[in-house]
PDB file of C-alpha atoms in Angstrom:
ATOM      1  CA  MET A   1      36.889 -64.189 144.188  1.00  0.00           C
ATOM      2  CA  GLU A   2      37.821 -60.754 145.511  1.00  0.00           C
ATOM      3  CA  ARG A   3      39.443 -60.490 148.943  1.00  0.00           C
ATOM      4  CA  SER A   4      36.442 -58.475 150.134  1.00  0.00           C
ATOM      5  CA  ASN A   5      34.291 -61.579 149.685  1.00  0.00           C
ATOM      6  CA  PHE A   6      36.054 -63.811 152.166  1.00  0.00           C
ATOM      7  CA  ILE A   7      38.143 -64.019 155.319  1.00  0.00           C
ATOM      8  CA  GLY A   8      41.620 -65.249 154.424  1.00  0.00           C
ATOM      9  CA  GLY A   9      44.574 -66.522 156.368  1.00  0.00           C
ATOM     10  CA  SER A  10      46.156 -63.078 156.525  1.00  0.00           C
ATOM     11  CA  ASP A  11      42.888 -61.658 157.970  1.00  0.00           C
ATOM     12  CA  ILE A  12      42.081 -64.104 160.741  1.00  0.00           C
ATOM     13  CA  ALA A  13      44.462 -62.739 163.411  1.00  0.00           C
ATOM     14  CA  ALA A  14      43.002 -59.246 162.987  1.00  0.00           C
ATOM     15  CA  VAL A  15      39.447 -60.621 162.976  1.00  0.00           C
ATOM     16  CA  MET A  16      40.210 -62.209 166.353  1.00  0.00           C
ATOM     17  CA  GLY A  17      41.789 -59.008 167.674  1.00  0.00           C
ATOM     18  CA  LEU A  18      45.201 -60.682 167.865  1.00  0.00           C
ATOM     19  CA  SER A  19      47.128 -58.857 165.154  1.00  0.00           C
ATOM     20  CA  ARG A  20      49.804 -56.240 165.736  1.00  0.00           C
ATOM     21  CA  TYR A  21      49.260 -54.853 162.259  1.00  0.00           C
ATOM     22  CA  SER A  22      45.521 -54.497 161.824  1.00  0.00           C
ATOM     23  CA  THR A  23      42.265 -54.415 163.783  1.00  0.00           C
ATOM     24  CA  PRO A  24      38.769 -55.919 163.487  1.00  0.00           C
ATOM     25  CA  LEU A  25      37.372 -52.502 162.562  1.00  0.00           C
ATOM     26  CA  LYS A  26      39.940 -51.948 159.802  1.00  0.00           C
ATOM     27  CA  ILE A  27      39.283 -55.363 158.265  1.00  0.00           C
ATOM     28  CA  TRP A  28      35.523 -54.791 158.575  1.00  0.00           C
ATOM     29  CA  ALA A  29      35.800 -51.408 156.835  1.00  0.00           C
ATOM     30  CA  GLU A  30      37.799 -53.015 154.005  1.00  0.00           C
ATOM     31  CA  LYS A  31      35.380 -55.934 153.601  1.00  0.00           C
ATOM     32  CA  THR A  32      32.380 -53.616 153.509  1.00  0.00           C
ATOM     33  CA  GLY A  33      34.056 -51.374 150.937  1.00  0.00           C
ATOM     34  CA  GLN A  34      34.105 -48.297 153.152  1.00  0.00           C
ATOM     35  CA  ILE A  35      37.870 -47.924 152.971  1.00  0.00           C
ATOM     36  CA  GLU A  36      40.386 -49.210 150.460  1.00  0.00           C
ATOM     37  CA  PRO A  37      42.944 -51.765 151.672  1.00  0.00           C
ATOM     38  CA  ASP A  38      46.448 -50.344 151.946  1.00  0.00           C
ATOM     39  CA  ASP A  39      48.175 -50.517 148.567  1.00  0.00           C
ATOM     40  CA  LEU A  40      51.546 -52.073 149.356  1.00  0.00           C
ATOM     41  CA  SER A  41      52.374 -53.149 145.815  1.00  0.00           C
ATOM     42  CA  ASP A  42      54.979 -50.411 145.365  1.00  0.00           C
ATOM     43  CA  LYS A  43      56.654 -51.082 148.728  1.00  0.00           C
ATOM     44  CA  GLU A  44      60.122 -52.527 148.211  1.00  0.00           C
ATOM     45  CA  TYR A  45      59.861 -54.943 151.141  1.00  0.00           C
ATOM     46  CA  VAL A  46      56.641 -56.356 149.673  1.00  0.00           C
ATOM     47  CA  GLN A  47      58.208 -56.732 146.236  1.00  0.00           C
ATOM     48  CA  LEU A  48      61.274 -58.405 147.742  1.00  0.00           C
ATOM     49  CA  GLY A  49      59.084 -60.729 149.780  1.00  0.00           C
ATOM     50  CA  SER A  50      57.298 -61.846 146.641  1.00  0.00           C
ATOM     51  CA  GLU A  51      60.529 -62.300 144.704  1.00  0.00           C
ATOM     52  CA  LEU A  52      62.190 -64.196 147.563  1.00  0.00           C
ATOM     53  CA  GLU A  53      59.290 -66.621 147.990  1.00  0.00           C
ATOM     54  CA  ASP A  54      60.656 -68.967 145.336  1.00  0.00           C
ATOM     55  CA  PHE A  55      64.162 -68.790 146.852  1.00  0.00           C
ATOM     56  CA  ILE A  56      62.781 -69.645 150.307  1.00  0.00           C
ATOM     57  CA  ALA A  57      60.788 -72.566 148.901  1.00  0.00           C
ATOM     58  CA  LYS A  58      63.853 -73.949 147.117  1.00  0.00           C
ATOM     59  CA  LYS A  59      65.962 -73.487 150.248  1.00  0.00           C
ATOM     60  CA  PHE A  60      63.359 -75.481 152.167  1.00  0.00           C
ATOM     61  CA  GLU A  61      63.622 -78.249 149.573  1.00  0.00           C
ATOM     62  CA  ARG A  62      67.399 -78.384 149.930  1.00  0.00           C
ATOM     63  CA  LYS A  63      67.248 -78.403 153.743  1.00  0.00           C
ATOM     64  CA  THR A  64      64.541 -81.057 154.071  1.00  0.00           C
ATOM     65  CA  GLY A  65      64.804 -83.183 150.936  1.00  0.00           C
ATOM     66  CA  MET A  66      61.080 -82.639 150.357  1.00  0.00           C
ATOM     67  CA  LYS A  67      59.739 -81.349 147.048  1.00  0.00           C
ATOM     68  CA  VAL A  68      57.209 -78.541 146.830  1.00  0.00           C
ATOM     69  CA  ARG A  69      54.934 -77.168 144.146  1.00  0.00           C
ATOM     70  CA  ARG A  70      52.759 -74.111 143.811  1.00  0.00           C
ATOM     71  CA  ALA A  71      49.208 -74.477 145.067  1.00  0.00           C
ATOM     72  CA  PRO A  72      46.920 -74.408 142.010  1.00  0.00           C
ATOM     73  CA  GLN A  73      43.879 -72.800 143.582  1.00  0.00           C
ATOM     74  CA  ARG A  74      42.251 -70.805 146.328  1.00  0.00           C
ATOM     75  CA  TYR A  75      40.709 -73.137 148.883  1.00  0.00           C
ATOM     76  CA  ILE A  76      37.201 -72.520 150.233  1.00  0.00           C
ATOM     77  CA  HIS A  77      35.652 -74.034 153.341  1.00  0.00           C
ATOM     78  CA  LYS A  78      32.905 -76.510 152.422  1.00  0.00           C
ATOM     79  CA  GLN A  79      30.417 -75.266 155.012  1.00  0.00           C
ATOM     80  CA  TYR A  80      31.315 -71.579 155.195  1.00  0.00           C
ATOM     81  CA  PRO A  81      32.195 -70.142 151.756  1.00  0.00           C
ATOM     82  CA  PHE A  82      33.326 -66.844 153.294  1.00  0.00           C
ATOM     83  CA  MET A  83      36.234 -68.723 154.895  1.00  0.00           C
ATOM     84  CA  ALA A  84      39.020 -69.230 152.355  1.00  0.00           C
ATOM     85  CA  CYS A  85      42.765 -69.281 151.986  1.00  0.00           C
ATOM     86  CA  GLN A  86      45.642 -69.263 149.569  1.00  0.00           C
ATOM     87  CA  VAL A  87      48.724 -71.407 150.126  1.00  0.00           C
ATOM     88  CA  ASP A  88      52.291 -70.635 149.053  1.00  0.00           C
ATOM     89  CA  ARG A  89      53.320 -74.231 148.351  1.00  0.00           C
ATOM     90  CA  LEU A  90      52.112 -77.807 148.713  1.00  0.00           C
ATOM     91  CA  ILE A  91      54.592 -80.533 149.658  1.00  0.00           C
ATOM     92  CA  GLU A  92      54.471 -83.250 147.037  1.00  0.00           C
ATOM     93  CA  GLY A  93      53.341 -86.749 148.022  1.00  0.00           C
ATOM     94  CA  THR A  94      52.075 -85.600 151.427  1.00  0.00           C
ATOM     95  CA  ASP A  95      49.127 -83.833 153.039  1.00  0.00           C
ATOM     96  CA  MET A  96      51.443 -81.001 154.156  1.00  0.00           C
ATOM     97  CA  LEU A  97      51.877 -77.397 153.051  1.00  0.00           C
ATOM     98  CA  LEU A  98      54.513 -74.682 153.225  1.00  0.00           C
ATOM     99  CA  GLU A  99      54.193 -70.983 153.999  1.00  0.00           C
ATOM    100  CA  CYS A 100      57.173 -68.772 153.064  1.00  0.00           C
ATOM    101  CA  LYS A 101      58.098 -65.610 154.968  1.00  0.00           C
ATOM    102  CA  ASN A 102      60.772 -62.957 154.662  1.00  0.00           C
ATOM    103  CA  ALA A 103      61.628 -61.075 157.870  1.00  0.00           C
ATOM    104  CA  SER A 104      63.955 -58.215 158.660  1.00  0.00           C
ATOM    105  CA  ALA A 105      66.862 -58.650 161.058  1.00  0.00           C
ATOM    106  CA  TRP A 106      64.869 -56.590 163.578  1.00  0.00           C
ATOM    107  CA  LYS A 107      62.348 -59.444 163.768  1.00  0.00           C
ATOM    108  CA  GLU A 108      64.892 -62.135 164.615  1.00  0.00           C
ATOM    109  CA  LYS A 109      63.841 -62.380 168.272  1.00  0.00           C
ATOM    110  CA  GLU A 110      60.325 -63.303 167.167  1.00  0.00           C
ATOM    111  CA  TRP A 111      61.746 -66.508 165.668  1.00  0.00           C
ATOM    112  CA  LYS A 112      64.030 -67.457 168.566  1.00  0.00           C
ATOM    113  CA  ASP A 113      64.181 -71.173 169.439  1.00  0.00           C
ATOM    114  CA  GLU A 114      60.738 -72.622 168.657  1.00  0.00           C
ATOM    115  CA  GLU A 115      58.915 -69.299 168.624  1.00  0.00           C
ATOM    116  CA  ILE A 116      56.650 -68.310 165.721  1.00  0.00           C
ATOM    117  CA  PRO A 117      54.793 -64.968 165.573  1.00  0.00           C
ATOM    118  CA  LEU A 118      51.164 -65.500 166.589  1.00  0.00           C
ATOM    119  CA  GLU A 119      49.785 -64.011 163.361  1.00  0.00           C
ATOM    120  CA  TYR A 120      51.619 -66.688 161.370  1.00  0.00           C
ATOM    121  CA  ILE A 121      50.551 -69.526 163.656  1.00  0.00           C
ATOM    122  CA  LEU A 122      46.945 -68.509 163.091  1.00  0.00           C
ATOM    123  CA  GLN A 123      47.481 -68.087 159.355  1.00  0.00           C
ATOM    124  CA  VAL A 124      48.990 -71.544 158.857  1.00  0.00           C
ATOM    125  CA  SER A 125      46.459 -73.172 161.209  1.00  0.00           C
ATOM    126  CA  TRP A 126      43.689 -71.577 159.133  1.00  0.00           C
ATOM    127  CA  GLN A 127      45.252 -72.881 155.923  1.00  0.00           C
ATOM    128  CA  LEU A 128      45.645 -76.399 157.310  1.00  0.00           C
ATOM    129  CA  MET A 129      42.071 -76.789 158.450  1.00  0.00           C
ATOM    130  CA  ILE A 130      40.514 -75.269 155.331  1.00  0.00           C
ATOM    131  CA  THR A 131      42.628 -77.411 153.008  1.00  0.00           C
ATOM    132  CA  GLY A 132      42.129 -80.507 155.168  1.00  0.00           C
ATOM    133  CA  ARG A 133      45.842 -81.028 155.741  1.00  0.00           C
ATOM    134  CA  LYS A 134      47.435 -82.288 158.926  1.00  0.00           C
ATOM    135  CA  LYS A 135      50.781 -80.535 159.066  1.00  0.00           C
ATOM    136  CA  GLY A 136      52.336 -77.338 157.778  1.00  0.00           C
ATOM    137  CA  TYR A 137      55.770 -75.815 157.711  1.00  0.00           C
ATOM    138  CA  ILE A 138      56.647 -72.163 157.860  1.00  0.00           C
ATOM    139  CA  ALA A 139      60.025 -71.235 156.370  1.00  0.00           C
ATOM    140  CA  VAL A 140      61.545 -67.833 157.013  1.00  0.00           C
ATOM    141  CA  LEU A 141      64.527 -65.916 155.697  1.00  0.00           C
ATOM    142  CA  ILE A 142      65.665 -63.482 158.400  1.00  0.00           C
ATOM    143  CA  GLY A 143      67.739 -60.436 157.539  1.00  0.00           C
ATOM    144  CA  GLY A 144      68.693 -61.970 154.209  1.00  0.00           C
ATOM    145  CA  ASN A 145      71.236 -64.321 155.812  1.00  0.00           C
ATOM    146  CA  LYS A 146      69.477 -66.645 158.269  1.00  0.00           C
ATOM    147  CA  PHE A 147      67.068 -69.398 157.293  1.00  0.00           C
ATOM    148  CA  LYS A 148      64.740 -71.331 159.594  1.00  0.00           C
ATOM    149  CA  PHE A 149      61.780 -73.603 159.157  1.00  0.00           C
ATOM    150  CA  LYS A 150      59.295 -74.711 161.796  1.00  0.00           C
ATOM    151  CA  GLU A 151      56.423 -77.155 162.003  1.00  0.00           C
ATOM    152  CA  ILE A 152      52.781 -76.376 162.789  1.00  0.00           C
ATOM    153  CA  GLN A 153      50.224 -79.130 163.400  1.00  0.00           C
ATOM    154  CA  ALA A 154      46.551 -78.835 162.546  1.00  0.00           C
ATOM    155  CA  ASP A 155      44.598 -78.006 165.710  1.00  0.00           C
ATOM    156  CA  GLN A 156      40.842 -78.586 165.672  1.00  0.00           C
ATOM    157  CA  GLU A 157      40.226 -76.791 168.977  1.00  0.00           C
ATOM    158  CA  LEU A 158      42.048 -73.688 167.749  1.00  0.00           C
ATOM    159  CA  PHE A 159      40.238 -73.820 164.424  1.00  0.00           C
ATOM    160  CA  ASP A 160      36.869 -74.030 166.204  1.00  0.00           C
ATOM    161  CA  LYS A 161      37.722 -70.787 168.016  1.00  0.00           C
ATOM    162  CA  MET A 162      38.782 -69.146 164.760  1.00  0.00           C
ATOM    163  CA  THR A 163      35.597 -70.317 163.046  1.00  0.00           C
ATOM    164  CA  GLU A 164      33.436 -68.938 165.844  1.00  0.00           C
ATOM    165  CA  ALA A 165      35.160 -65.559 165.575  1.00  0.00           C
ATOM    166  CA  ALA A 166      34.910 -65.607 161.766  1.00  0.00           C
ATOM    167  CA  ILE A 167      31.172 -66.359 161.790  1.00  0.00           C
ATOM    168  CA  LYS A 168      30.452 -63.504 164.200  1.00  0.00           C
ATOM    169  CA  PHE A 169      32.662 -61.133 162.242  1.00  0.00           C
ATOM    170  CA  TRP A 170      31.157 -62.042 158.873  1.00  0.00           C
ATOM    171  CA  GLN A 171      27.667 -61.437 160.242  1.00  0.00           C
ATOM    172  CA  MET A 172      28.825 -57.927 161.141  1.00  0.00           C
ATOM    173  CA  VAL A 173      30.064 -57.500 157.570  1.00  0.00           C
ATOM    174  CA  GLN A 174      26.711 -58.631 156.178  1.00  0.00           C
ATOM    175  CA  ASP A 175      24.750 -56.443 158.586  1.00  0.00           C
ATOM    176  CA  LYS A 176      27.098 -53.468 158.143  1.00  0.00           C
ATOM    177  CA  THR A 177      27.497 -53.421 161.927  1.00  0.00           C
ATOM    178  CA  PRO A 178      31.016 -52.305 162.876  1.00  0.00           C
ATOM    179  CA  PRO A 179      32.997 -54.108 165.578  1.00  0.00           C
ATOM    180  CA  ALA A 180      34.263 -52.106 168.529  1.00  0.00           C
ATOM    181  CA  ALA A 181      37.089 -49.709 167.803  1.00  0.00           C
ATOM    182  CA  THR A 182      40.427 -50.067 169.554  1.00  0.00           C
ATOM    183  CA  GLY A 183      43.076 -47.552 170.514  1.00  0.00           C
ATOM    184  CA  ASP A 184      44.786 -48.253 167.171  1.00  0.00           C
ATOM    185  CA  ASP A 185      41.774 -47.249 165.085  1.00  0.00           C
ATOM    186  CA  ASN A 186      42.080 -43.461 164.970  1.00  0.00           C
ATOM    187  CA  GLU A 187      42.986 -43.388 161.272  1.00  0.00           C
ATOM    188  CA  VAL A 188      40.223 -45.828 160.406  1.00  0.00           C
ATOM    189  CA  LEU A 189      37.669 -43.786 162.342  1.00  0.00           C
ATOM    190  CA  LEU A 190      38.798 -40.606 160.601  1.00  0.00           C
ATOM    191  CA  ALA A 191      38.449 -42.365 157.238  1.00  0.00           C
ATOM    192  CA  LEU A 192      34.981 -43.629 158.103  1.00  0.00           C
ATOM    193  CA  TYR A 193      33.833 -40.307 159.518  1.00  0.00           C
ATOM    194  CA  PRO A 194      35.256 -37.244 157.706  1.00  0.00           C
ATOM    195  CA  LYS A 195      37.312 -35.021 159.946  1.00  0.00           C
ATOM    196  CA  SER A 196      35.450 -32.349 161.903  1.00  0.00           C
ATOM    197  CA  ASP A 197      35.670 -30.866 165.381  1.00  0.00           C
ATOM    198  CA  GLU A 198      32.560 -32.747 166.441  1.00  0.00           C
ATOM    199  CA  GLN A 199      33.819 -36.090 165.119  1.00  0.00           C
ATOM    200  CA  ILE A 200      37.274 -35.603 166.657  1.00  0.00           C
ATOM    201  CA  GLN A 201      35.511 -35.143 169.986  1.00  0.00           C
ATOM    202  CA  VAL A 202      33.498 -38.330 169.374  1.00  0.00           C
ATOM    203  CA  ILE A 203      36.711 -40.253 168.602  1.00  0.00           C
ATOM    204  CA  GLU A 204      38.370 -38.933 171.760  1.00  0.00           C
ATOM    205  CA  GLU A 205      35.310 -39.944 173.780  1.00  0.00           C
ATOM    206  CA  MET A 206      35.397 -43.406 172.186  1.00  0.00           C
ATOM    207  CA  ASN A 207      39.072 -43.772 173.081  1.00  0.00           C
ATOM    208  CA  ASP A 208      38.269 -42.782 176.668  1.00  0.00           C
ATOM    209  CA  CYS A 209      35.463 -45.366 176.730  1.00  0.00           C
ATOM    210  CA  ILE A 210      37.786 -48.045 175.368  1.00  0.00           C
ATOM    211  CA  ALA A 211      40.425 -47.253 177.979  1.00  0.00           C
ATOM    212  CA  THR A 212      37.822 -47.318 180.762  1.00  0.00           C
ATOM    213  CA  LEU A 213      36.354 -50.582 179.478  1.00  0.00           C
ATOM    214  CA  GLN A 214      39.788 -52.199 179.365  1.00  0.00           C
ATOM    215  CA  LYS A 215      40.452 -51.112 182.958  1.00  0.00           C
ATOM    216  CA  ILE A 216      37.083 -52.458 184.106  1.00  0.00           C
ATOM    217  CA  LYS A 217      37.772 -55.804 182.412  1.00  0.00           C
ATOM    218  CA  ALA A 218      41.179 -55.975 184.099  1.00  0.00           C
ATOM    219  CA  ASP A 219      39.591 -55.140 187.463  1.00  0.00           C
ATOM    220  CA  ILE A 220      36.917 -57.816 186.968  1.00  0.00           C
ATOM    221  CA  LYS A 221      39.582 -60.387 186.133  1.00  0.00           C
ATOM    222  CA  GLU A 222      41.548 -59.472 189.268  1.00  0.00           C
ATOM    223  CA  LEU A 223      38.400 -59.609 191.431  1.00  0.00           C
ATOM    224  CA  ASP A 224      37.524 -63.015 189.956  1.00  0.00           C
ATOM    225  CA  LEU A 225      40.965 -64.286 190.914  1.00  0.00           C
ATOM    226  CA  GLN A 226      40.559 -62.923 194.436  1.00  0.00           C
ATOM    227  CA  LYS A 227      37.090 -64.472 194.677  1.00  0.00           C
ATOM    228  CA  ASP A 228      38.374 -67.878 193.579  1.00  0.00           C
ATOM    229  CA  ALA A 229      41.234 -67.690 196.070  1.00  0.00           C
ATOM    230  CA  LEU A 230      38.895 -66.767 198.940  1.00  0.00           C
ATOM    231  CA  GLU A 231      36.415 -69.501 198.023  1.00  0.00           C
ATOM    232  CA  ALA A 232      39.214 -72.067 197.941  1.00  0.00           C
ATOM    233  CA  LYS A 233      40.467 -70.850 201.324  1.00  0.00           C
ATOM    234  CA  LEU A 234      36.964 -71.061 202.824  1.00  0.00           C
ATOM    235  CA  LYS A 235      36.419 -74.562 201.435  1.00  0.00           C
ATOM    236  CA  GLU A 236      39.723 -75.690 202.908  1.00  0.00           C
ATOM    237  CA  ALA A 237      38.864 -74.128 206.279  1.00  0.00           C
ATOM    238  CA  ILE A 238      35.427 -75.779 206.333  1.00  0.00           C
ATOM    239  CA  LYS A 239      36.942 -79.126 205.365  1.00  0.00           C
ATOM    240  CA  ASP A 240      39.553 -78.924 208.145  1.00  0.00           C
ATOM    241  CA  ASN A 241      36.972 -78.095 210.782  1.00  0.00           C
ATOM    242  CA  LEU A 242      34.346 -80.701 209.951  1.00  0.00           C
TER     243      LEU A 242
END
């Protein structure tokens, strides 16, 4: 099953517009075959991450006393076959799983105290609900010399929101209807529409529209807050004077 045929755990944050590393339009363009996914196989940090996965899993075993094994398959949602995931490790004798991460020292603040980067929370939550497991752990090696592991519980309400976003997104993939571009999509837009003076102007206009739309949404939110505050004040005044 090729990655273009499903939404995986590493896709879901971008699908929901919550990733710092990708966008809905970029994922859509990859799934529809209009652009090739970034080839990271020759990147040293990717190679090291793959090689360190086994070390991180074994470190987790030593720290927790739990035993892990490689997941034997790709898991597919029973109702929605375009929703799937791969899992780094399963924890033996339990309904729990383990996701292994390798982070640079620059990312240490993202793992402070009980913090977990949002993309990884969504990834593990996606894995838990698709595999039908109740609890997951995420283990991380930071800067090559700090090890942490943290717990993530299955969350049905969160998964329902992810599923809703995934269904809408996959319909766009099937219909070849692109999601809205964001300010981070210039390269994707240039890949989708070969560079020309006219298309550069279109992209600039789109960016202006996006910026204006974001401002309008912020203004609406602020006006809604003001409206709610005024309504509450009026209700209180009416109540006091009855």
